[in-house]
PDB file of C-alpha atoms in Angstrom:
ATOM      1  CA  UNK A   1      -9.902   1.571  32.959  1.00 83.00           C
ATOM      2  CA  UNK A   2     -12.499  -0.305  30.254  1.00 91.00           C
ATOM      3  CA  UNK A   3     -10.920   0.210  26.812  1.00 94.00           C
ATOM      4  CA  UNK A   4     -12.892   2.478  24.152  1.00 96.00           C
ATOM      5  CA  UNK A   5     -13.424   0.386  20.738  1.00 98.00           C
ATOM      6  CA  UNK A   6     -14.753   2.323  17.692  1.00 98.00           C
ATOM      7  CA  UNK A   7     -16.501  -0.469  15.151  1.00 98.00           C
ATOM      8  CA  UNK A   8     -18.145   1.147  11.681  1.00 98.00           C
ATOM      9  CA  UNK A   9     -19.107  -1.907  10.180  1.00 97.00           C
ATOM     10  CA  UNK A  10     -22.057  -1.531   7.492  1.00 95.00           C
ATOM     11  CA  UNK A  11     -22.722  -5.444   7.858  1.00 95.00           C
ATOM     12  CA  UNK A  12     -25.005  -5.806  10.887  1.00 95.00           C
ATOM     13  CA  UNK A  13     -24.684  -9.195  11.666  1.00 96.00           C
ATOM     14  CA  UNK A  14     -20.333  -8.997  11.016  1.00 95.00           C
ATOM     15  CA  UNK A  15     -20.831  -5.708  13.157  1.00 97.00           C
ATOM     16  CA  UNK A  16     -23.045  -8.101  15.887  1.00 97.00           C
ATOM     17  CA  UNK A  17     -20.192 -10.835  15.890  1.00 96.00           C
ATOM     18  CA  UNK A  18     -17.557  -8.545  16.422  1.00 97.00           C
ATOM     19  CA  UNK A  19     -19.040  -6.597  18.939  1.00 97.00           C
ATOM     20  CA  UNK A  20     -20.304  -9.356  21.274  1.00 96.00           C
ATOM     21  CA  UNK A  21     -16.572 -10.745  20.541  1.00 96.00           C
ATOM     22  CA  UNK A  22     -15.219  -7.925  21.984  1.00 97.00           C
ATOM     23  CA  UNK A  23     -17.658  -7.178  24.537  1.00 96.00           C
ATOM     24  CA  UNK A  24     -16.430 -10.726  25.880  1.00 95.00           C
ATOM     25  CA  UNK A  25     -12.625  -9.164  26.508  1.00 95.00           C
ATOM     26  CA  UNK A  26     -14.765  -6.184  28.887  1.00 95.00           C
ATOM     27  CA  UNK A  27     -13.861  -3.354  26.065  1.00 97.00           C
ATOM     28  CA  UNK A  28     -16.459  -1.045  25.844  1.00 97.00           C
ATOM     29  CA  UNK A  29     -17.427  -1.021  21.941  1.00 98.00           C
ATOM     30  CA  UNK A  30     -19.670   1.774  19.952  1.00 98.00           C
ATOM     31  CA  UNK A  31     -21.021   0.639  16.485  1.00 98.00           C
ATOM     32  CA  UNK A  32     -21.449   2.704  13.833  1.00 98.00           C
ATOM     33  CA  UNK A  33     -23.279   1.219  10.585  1.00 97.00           C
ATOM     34  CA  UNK A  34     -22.715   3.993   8.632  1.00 97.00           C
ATOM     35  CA  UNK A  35     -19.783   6.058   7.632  1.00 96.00           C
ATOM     36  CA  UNK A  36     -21.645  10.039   7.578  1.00 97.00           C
ATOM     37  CA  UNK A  37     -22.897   9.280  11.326  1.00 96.00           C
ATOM     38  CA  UNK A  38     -19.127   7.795  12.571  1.00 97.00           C
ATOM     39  CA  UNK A  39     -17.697  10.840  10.786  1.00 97.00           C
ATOM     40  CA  UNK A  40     -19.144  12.901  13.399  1.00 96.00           C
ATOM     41  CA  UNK A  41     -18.125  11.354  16.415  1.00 95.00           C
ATOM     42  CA  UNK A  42     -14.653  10.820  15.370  1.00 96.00           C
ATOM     43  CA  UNK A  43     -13.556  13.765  18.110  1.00 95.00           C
ATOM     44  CA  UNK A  44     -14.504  11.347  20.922  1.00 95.00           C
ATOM     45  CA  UNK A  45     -11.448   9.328  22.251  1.00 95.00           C
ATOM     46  CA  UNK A  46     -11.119   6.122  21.685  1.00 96.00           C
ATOM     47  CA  UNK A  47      -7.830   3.390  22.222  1.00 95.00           C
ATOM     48  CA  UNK A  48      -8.486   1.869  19.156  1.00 97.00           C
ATOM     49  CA  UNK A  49     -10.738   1.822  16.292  1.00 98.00           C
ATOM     50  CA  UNK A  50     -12.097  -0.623  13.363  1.00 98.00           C
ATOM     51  CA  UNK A  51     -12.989   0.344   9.852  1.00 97.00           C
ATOM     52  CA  UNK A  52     -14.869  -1.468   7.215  1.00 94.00           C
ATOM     53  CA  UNK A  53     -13.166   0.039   4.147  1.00 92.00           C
ATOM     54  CA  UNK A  54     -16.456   0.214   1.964  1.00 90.00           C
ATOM     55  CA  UNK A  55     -19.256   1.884   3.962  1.00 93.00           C
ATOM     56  CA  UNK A  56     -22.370   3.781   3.217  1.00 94.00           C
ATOM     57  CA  UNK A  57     -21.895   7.360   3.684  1.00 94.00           C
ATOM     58  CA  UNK A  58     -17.987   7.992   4.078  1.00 95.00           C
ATOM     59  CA  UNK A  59     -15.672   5.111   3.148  1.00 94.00           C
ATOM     60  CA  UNK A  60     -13.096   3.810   5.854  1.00 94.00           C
ATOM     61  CA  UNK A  61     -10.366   5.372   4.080  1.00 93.00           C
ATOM     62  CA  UNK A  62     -11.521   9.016   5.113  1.00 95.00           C
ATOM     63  CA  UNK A  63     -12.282   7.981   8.161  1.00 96.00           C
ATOM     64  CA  UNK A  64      -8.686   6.494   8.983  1.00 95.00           C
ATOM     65  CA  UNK A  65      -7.354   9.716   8.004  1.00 93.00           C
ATOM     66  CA  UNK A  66      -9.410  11.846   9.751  1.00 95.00           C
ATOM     67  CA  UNK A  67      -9.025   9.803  12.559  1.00 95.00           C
ATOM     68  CA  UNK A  68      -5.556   9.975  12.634  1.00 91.00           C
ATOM     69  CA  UNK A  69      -5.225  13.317  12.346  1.00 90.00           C
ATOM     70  CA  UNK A  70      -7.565  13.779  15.174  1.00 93.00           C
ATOM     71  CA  UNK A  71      -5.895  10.935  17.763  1.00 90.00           C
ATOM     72  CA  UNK A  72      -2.699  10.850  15.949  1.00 85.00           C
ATOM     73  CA  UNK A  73      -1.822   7.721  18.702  1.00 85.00           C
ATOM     74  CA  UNK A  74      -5.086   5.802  18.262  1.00 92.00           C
ATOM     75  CA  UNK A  75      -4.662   1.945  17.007  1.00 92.00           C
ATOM     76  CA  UNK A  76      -6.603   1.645  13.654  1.00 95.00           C
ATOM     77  CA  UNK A  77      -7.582  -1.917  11.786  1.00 94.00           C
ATOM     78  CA  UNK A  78      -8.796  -1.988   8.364  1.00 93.00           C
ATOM     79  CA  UNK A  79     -11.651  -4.733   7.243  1.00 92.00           C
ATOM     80  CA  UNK A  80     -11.908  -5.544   3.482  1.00 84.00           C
ATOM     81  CA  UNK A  81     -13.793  -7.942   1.785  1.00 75.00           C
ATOM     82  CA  UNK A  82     -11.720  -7.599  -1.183  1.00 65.00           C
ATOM     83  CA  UNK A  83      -8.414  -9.202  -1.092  1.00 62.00           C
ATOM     84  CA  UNK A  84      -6.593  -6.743  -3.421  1.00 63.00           C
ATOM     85  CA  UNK A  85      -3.078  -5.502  -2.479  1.00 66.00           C
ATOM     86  CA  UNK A  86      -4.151  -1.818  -3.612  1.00 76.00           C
ATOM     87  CA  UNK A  87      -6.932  -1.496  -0.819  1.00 77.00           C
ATOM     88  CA  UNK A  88      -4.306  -2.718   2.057  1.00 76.00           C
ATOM     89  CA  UNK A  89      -2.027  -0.228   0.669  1.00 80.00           C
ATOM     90  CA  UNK A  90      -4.638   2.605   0.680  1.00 84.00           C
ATOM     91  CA  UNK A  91      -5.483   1.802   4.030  1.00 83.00           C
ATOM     92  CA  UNK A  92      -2.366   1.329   5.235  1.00 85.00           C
ATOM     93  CA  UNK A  93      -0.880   4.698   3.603  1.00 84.00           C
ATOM     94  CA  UNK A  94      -4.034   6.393   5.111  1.00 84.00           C
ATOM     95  CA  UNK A  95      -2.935   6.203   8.810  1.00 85.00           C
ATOM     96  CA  UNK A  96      -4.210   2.142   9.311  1.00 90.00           C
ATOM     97  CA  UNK A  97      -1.696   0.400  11.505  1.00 89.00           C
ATOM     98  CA  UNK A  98      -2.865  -3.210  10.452  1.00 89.00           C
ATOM     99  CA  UNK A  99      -5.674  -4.824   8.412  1.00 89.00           C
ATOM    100  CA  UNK A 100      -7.778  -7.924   8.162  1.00 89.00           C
ATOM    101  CA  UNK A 101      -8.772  -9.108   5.182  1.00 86.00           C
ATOM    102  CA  UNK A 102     -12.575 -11.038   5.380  1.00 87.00           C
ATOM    103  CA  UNK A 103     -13.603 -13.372   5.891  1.00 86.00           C
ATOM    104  CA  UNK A 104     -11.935 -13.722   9.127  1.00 89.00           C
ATOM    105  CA  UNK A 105     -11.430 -15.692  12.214  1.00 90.00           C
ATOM    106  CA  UNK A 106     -12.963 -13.874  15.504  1.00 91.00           C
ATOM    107  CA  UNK A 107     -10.072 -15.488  17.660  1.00 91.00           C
ATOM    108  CA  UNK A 108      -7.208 -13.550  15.104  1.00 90.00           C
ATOM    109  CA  UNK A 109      -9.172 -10.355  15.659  1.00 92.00           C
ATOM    110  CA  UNK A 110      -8.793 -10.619  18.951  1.00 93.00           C
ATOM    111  CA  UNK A 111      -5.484 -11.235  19.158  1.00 90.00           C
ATOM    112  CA  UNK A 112      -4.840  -8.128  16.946  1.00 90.00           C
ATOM    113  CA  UNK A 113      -6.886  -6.460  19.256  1.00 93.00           C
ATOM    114  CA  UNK A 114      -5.188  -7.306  22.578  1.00 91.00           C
ATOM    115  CA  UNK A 115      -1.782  -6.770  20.856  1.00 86.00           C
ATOM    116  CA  UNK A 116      -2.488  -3.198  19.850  1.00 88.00           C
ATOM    117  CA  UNK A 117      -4.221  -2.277  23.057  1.00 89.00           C
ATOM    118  CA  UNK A 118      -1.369  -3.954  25.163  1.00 81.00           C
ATOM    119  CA  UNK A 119       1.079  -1.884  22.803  1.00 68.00           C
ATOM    120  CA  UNK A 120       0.125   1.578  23.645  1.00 61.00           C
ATOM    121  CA  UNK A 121       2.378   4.642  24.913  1.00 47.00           C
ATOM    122  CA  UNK A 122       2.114   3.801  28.603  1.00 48.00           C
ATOM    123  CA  UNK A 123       3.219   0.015  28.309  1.00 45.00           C
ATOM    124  CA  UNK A 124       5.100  -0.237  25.452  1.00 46.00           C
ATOM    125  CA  UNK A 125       8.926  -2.064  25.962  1.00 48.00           C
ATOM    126  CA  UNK A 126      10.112   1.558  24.430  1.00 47.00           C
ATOM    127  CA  UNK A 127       9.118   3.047  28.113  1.00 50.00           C
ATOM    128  CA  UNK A 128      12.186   0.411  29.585  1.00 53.00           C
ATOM    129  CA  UNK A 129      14.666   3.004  27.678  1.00 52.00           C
ATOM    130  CA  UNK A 130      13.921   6.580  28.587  1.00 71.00           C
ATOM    131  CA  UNK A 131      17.406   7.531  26.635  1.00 86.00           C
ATOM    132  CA  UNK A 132      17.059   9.651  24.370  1.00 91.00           C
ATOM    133  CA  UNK A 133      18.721   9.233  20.914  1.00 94.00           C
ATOM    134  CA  UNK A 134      20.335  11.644  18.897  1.00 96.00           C
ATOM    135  CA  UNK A 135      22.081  11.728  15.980  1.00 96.00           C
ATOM    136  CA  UNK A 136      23.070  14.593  13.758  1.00 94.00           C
ATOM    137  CA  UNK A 137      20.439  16.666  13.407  1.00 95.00           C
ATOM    138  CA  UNK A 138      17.845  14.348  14.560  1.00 96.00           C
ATOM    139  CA  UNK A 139      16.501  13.851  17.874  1.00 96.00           C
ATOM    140  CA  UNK A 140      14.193  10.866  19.074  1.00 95.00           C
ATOM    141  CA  UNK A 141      12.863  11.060  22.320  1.00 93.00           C
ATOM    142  CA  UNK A 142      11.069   8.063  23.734  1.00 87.00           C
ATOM    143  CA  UNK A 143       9.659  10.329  26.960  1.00 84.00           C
ATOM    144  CA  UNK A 144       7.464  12.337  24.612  1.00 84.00           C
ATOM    145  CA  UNK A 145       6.956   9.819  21.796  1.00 86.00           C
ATOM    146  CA  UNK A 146       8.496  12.690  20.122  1.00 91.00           C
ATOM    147  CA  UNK A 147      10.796  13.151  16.816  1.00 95.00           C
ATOM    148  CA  UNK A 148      12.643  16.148  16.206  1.00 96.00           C
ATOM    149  CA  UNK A 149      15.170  16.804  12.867  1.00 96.00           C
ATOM    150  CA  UNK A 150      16.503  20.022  11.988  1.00 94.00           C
ATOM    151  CA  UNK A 151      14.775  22.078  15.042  1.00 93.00           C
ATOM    152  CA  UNK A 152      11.325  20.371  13.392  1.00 94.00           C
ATOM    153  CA  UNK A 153       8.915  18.032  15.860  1.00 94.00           C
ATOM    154  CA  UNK A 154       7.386  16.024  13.117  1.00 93.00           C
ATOM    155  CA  UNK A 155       4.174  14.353  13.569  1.00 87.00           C
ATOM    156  CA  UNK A 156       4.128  10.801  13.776  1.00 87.00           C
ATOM    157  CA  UNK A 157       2.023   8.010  15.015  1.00 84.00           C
ATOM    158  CA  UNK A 158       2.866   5.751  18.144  1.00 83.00           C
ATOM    159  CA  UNK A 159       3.111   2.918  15.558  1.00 87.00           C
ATOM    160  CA  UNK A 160       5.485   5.115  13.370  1.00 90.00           C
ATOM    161  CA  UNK A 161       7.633   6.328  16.698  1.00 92.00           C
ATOM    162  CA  UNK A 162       8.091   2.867  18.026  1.00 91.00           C
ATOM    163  CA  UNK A 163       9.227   1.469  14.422  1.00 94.00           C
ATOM    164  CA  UNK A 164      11.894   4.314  14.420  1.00 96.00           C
ATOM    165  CA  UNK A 165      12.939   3.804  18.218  1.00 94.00           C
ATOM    166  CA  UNK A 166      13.212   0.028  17.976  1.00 94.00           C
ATOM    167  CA  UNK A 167      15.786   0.135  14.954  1.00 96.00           C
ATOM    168  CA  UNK A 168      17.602   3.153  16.277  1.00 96.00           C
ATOM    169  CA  UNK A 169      18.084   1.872  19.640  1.00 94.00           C
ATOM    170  CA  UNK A 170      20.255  -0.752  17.877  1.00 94.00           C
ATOM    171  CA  UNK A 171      21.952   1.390  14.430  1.00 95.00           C
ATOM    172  CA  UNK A 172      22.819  -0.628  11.423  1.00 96.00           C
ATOM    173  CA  UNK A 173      21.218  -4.206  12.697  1.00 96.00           C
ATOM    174  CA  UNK A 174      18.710  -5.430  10.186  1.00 96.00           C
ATOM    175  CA  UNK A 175      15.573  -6.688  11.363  1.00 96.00           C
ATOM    176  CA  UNK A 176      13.324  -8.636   8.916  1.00 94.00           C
ATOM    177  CA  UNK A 177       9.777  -7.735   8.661  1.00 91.00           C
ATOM    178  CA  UNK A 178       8.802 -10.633  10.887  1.00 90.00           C
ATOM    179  CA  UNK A 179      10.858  -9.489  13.448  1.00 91.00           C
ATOM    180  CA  UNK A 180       9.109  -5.602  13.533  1.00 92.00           C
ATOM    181  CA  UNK A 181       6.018  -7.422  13.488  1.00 89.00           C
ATOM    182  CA  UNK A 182       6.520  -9.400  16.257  1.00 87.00           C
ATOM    183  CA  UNK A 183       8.460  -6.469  18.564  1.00 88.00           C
ATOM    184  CA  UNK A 184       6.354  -3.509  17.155  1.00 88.00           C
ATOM    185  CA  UNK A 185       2.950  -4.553  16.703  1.00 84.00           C
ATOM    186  CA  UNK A 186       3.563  -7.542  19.015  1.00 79.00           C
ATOM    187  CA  UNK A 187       1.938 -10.775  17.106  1.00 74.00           C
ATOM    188  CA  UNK A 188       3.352 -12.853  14.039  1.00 68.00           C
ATOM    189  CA  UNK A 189       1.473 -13.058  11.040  1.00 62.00           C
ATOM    190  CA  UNK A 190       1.850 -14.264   7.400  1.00 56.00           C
ATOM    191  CA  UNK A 191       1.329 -11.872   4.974  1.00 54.00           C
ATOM    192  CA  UNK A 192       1.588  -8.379   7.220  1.00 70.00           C
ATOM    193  CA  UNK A 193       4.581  -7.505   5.431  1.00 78.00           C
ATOM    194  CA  UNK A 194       2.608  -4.509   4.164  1.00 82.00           C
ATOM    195  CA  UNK A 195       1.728  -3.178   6.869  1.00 86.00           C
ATOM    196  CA  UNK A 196       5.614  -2.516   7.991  1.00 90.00           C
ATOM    197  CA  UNK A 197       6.306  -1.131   4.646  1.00 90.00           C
ATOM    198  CA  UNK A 198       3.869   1.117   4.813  1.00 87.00           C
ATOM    199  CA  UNK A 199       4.822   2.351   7.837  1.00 91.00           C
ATOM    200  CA  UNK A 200       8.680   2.340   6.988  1.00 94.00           C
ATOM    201  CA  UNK A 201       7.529   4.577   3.785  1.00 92.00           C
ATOM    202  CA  UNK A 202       4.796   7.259   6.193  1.00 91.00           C
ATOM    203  CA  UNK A 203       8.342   7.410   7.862  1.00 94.00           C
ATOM    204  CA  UNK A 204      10.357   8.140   4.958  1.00 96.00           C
ATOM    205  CA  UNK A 205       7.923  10.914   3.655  1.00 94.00           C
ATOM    206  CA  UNK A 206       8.445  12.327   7.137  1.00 93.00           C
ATOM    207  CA  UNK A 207      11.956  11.852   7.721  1.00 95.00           C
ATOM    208  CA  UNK A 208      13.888  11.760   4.455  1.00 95.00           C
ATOM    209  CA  UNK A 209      15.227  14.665   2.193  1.00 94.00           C
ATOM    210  CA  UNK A 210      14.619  11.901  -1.289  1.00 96.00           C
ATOM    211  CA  UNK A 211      12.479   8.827   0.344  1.00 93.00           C
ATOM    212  CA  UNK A 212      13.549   7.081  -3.341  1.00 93.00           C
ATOM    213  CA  UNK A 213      17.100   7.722  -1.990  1.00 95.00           C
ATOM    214  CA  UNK A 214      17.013   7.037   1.694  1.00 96.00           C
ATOM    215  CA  UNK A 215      19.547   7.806   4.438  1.00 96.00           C
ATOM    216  CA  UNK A 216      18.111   7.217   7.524  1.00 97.00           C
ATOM    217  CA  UNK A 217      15.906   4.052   6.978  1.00 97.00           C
ATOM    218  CA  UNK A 218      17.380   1.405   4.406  1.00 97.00           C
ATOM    219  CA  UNK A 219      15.902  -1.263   2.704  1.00 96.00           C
ATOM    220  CA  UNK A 220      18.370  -4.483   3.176  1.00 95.00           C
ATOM    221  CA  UNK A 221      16.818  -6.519  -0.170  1.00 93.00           C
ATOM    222  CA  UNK A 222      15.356  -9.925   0.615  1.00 89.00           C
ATOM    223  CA  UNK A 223      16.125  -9.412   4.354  1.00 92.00           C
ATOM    224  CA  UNK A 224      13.932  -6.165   6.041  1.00 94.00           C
ATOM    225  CA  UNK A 225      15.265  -2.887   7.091  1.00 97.00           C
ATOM    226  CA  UNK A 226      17.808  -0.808   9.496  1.00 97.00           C
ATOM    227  CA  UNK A 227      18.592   2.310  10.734  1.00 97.00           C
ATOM    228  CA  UNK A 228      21.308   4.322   9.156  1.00 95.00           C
ATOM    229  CA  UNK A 229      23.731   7.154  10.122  1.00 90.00           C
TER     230      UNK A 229
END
């Protein structure tokens, strides 16, 4: 089945590039130039989606999160032209599972692209392990990409679930951020740090009692993070 791309790019001819770019890998792409008219059409399903974060209209930021609370499993990518760490952040703590800072090179889109797409709930290496975890009072169950502590299903993206699977398969082993990268969102990349401590704290705010003081996901300093228990 074609893959659905969402684009809201104000920048015709960016929007142009990336389209025909993507059009080349047979995904079916809809543009959007503005961010009031994608807004509307964020109920349609899509596999993954790409936000400029300053548009006309509605920025990318609302759309992310209103995207992600519609398709809570949808891949999102951030665009910026501005190369701040603050914007990443906001994107990334509004639901964004990676981001690409422009200018940048169609081939690395791409390749984010395919790796999201190719990481989704019905081909991820998480389906190779239908066990399901549990420890204490929480409950992770990689059949219905579904987290459970205290009696409570918490919501959670596919992005967050397989970040909290992968290290609790294998309790108390750090991983480095490189490593996440690479297994979770399946491509290496300079510089994406943020985008697994971003997820690491969405998880925290979910999972923890004090995220300042965390017992389930700890930071090892200068080396990444592990599951605790």
């Amino acid at each position: 089945m074609t893959k659905k791309i969402l684009l809201v790019e104000d920048n015709q001819d960016i929007a142009n590039i990336i389209s025909i770019n993507l059009s080349m890998l047979n995904y079916q792409v809809t543009v959007f130039h503005d961010g009031s008219e994608a807004y509307k059409q964020l109920n349609k399903s899509v596999d993954l989606a790409i936000f400029d974060i300053m548009l006309p209209g509605t920025d990318g930021l609302k759309l992310c999160k209103r995207l992600r609370q519609l398709q809570p499993d949808v891949a999102i990518i951030m665009l910026t032209a501005k190369s701040s760490e603050l914007d990443v952040v906001k994107g990334l703590e509004n639901g964004a599972d990676d981001y690409l800072t422009k200018p940048f090179s169609v081939l690395e889109l791409q390749a984010r692209v395919k790796a999201h797409l190719r990481r989704n709930k019905n081909n991820t290496q998480l389906d190779d392990n239908k066990q399901i975890l549990t420890f204490g009072e929480l409950t992770i169950d990689p059949n219905l990409y579904q987290i459970t502590l205290a009696d409570n299903v918490l919501d959670s993206t596919a992005k967050e679930f397989e970040l909290l699977c992968f290290l609790a398969m294998q309790p108390q082993r750090v991983f480095s951020r490189e490593q996440l990268l690479e297994n979770i969102w399946g491509y290496k990349h300079e510089g994406s740090a943020h985008t697994v401590n971003s997820t690491v704290n969405r998880l925290r705010s979910k999972l923890e009692a004090d995220p300042a003081n965390p017992f389930w996901l700890k930071t090892v300093w200068g080396v990444g993070y592990k599951f605790s228990h």
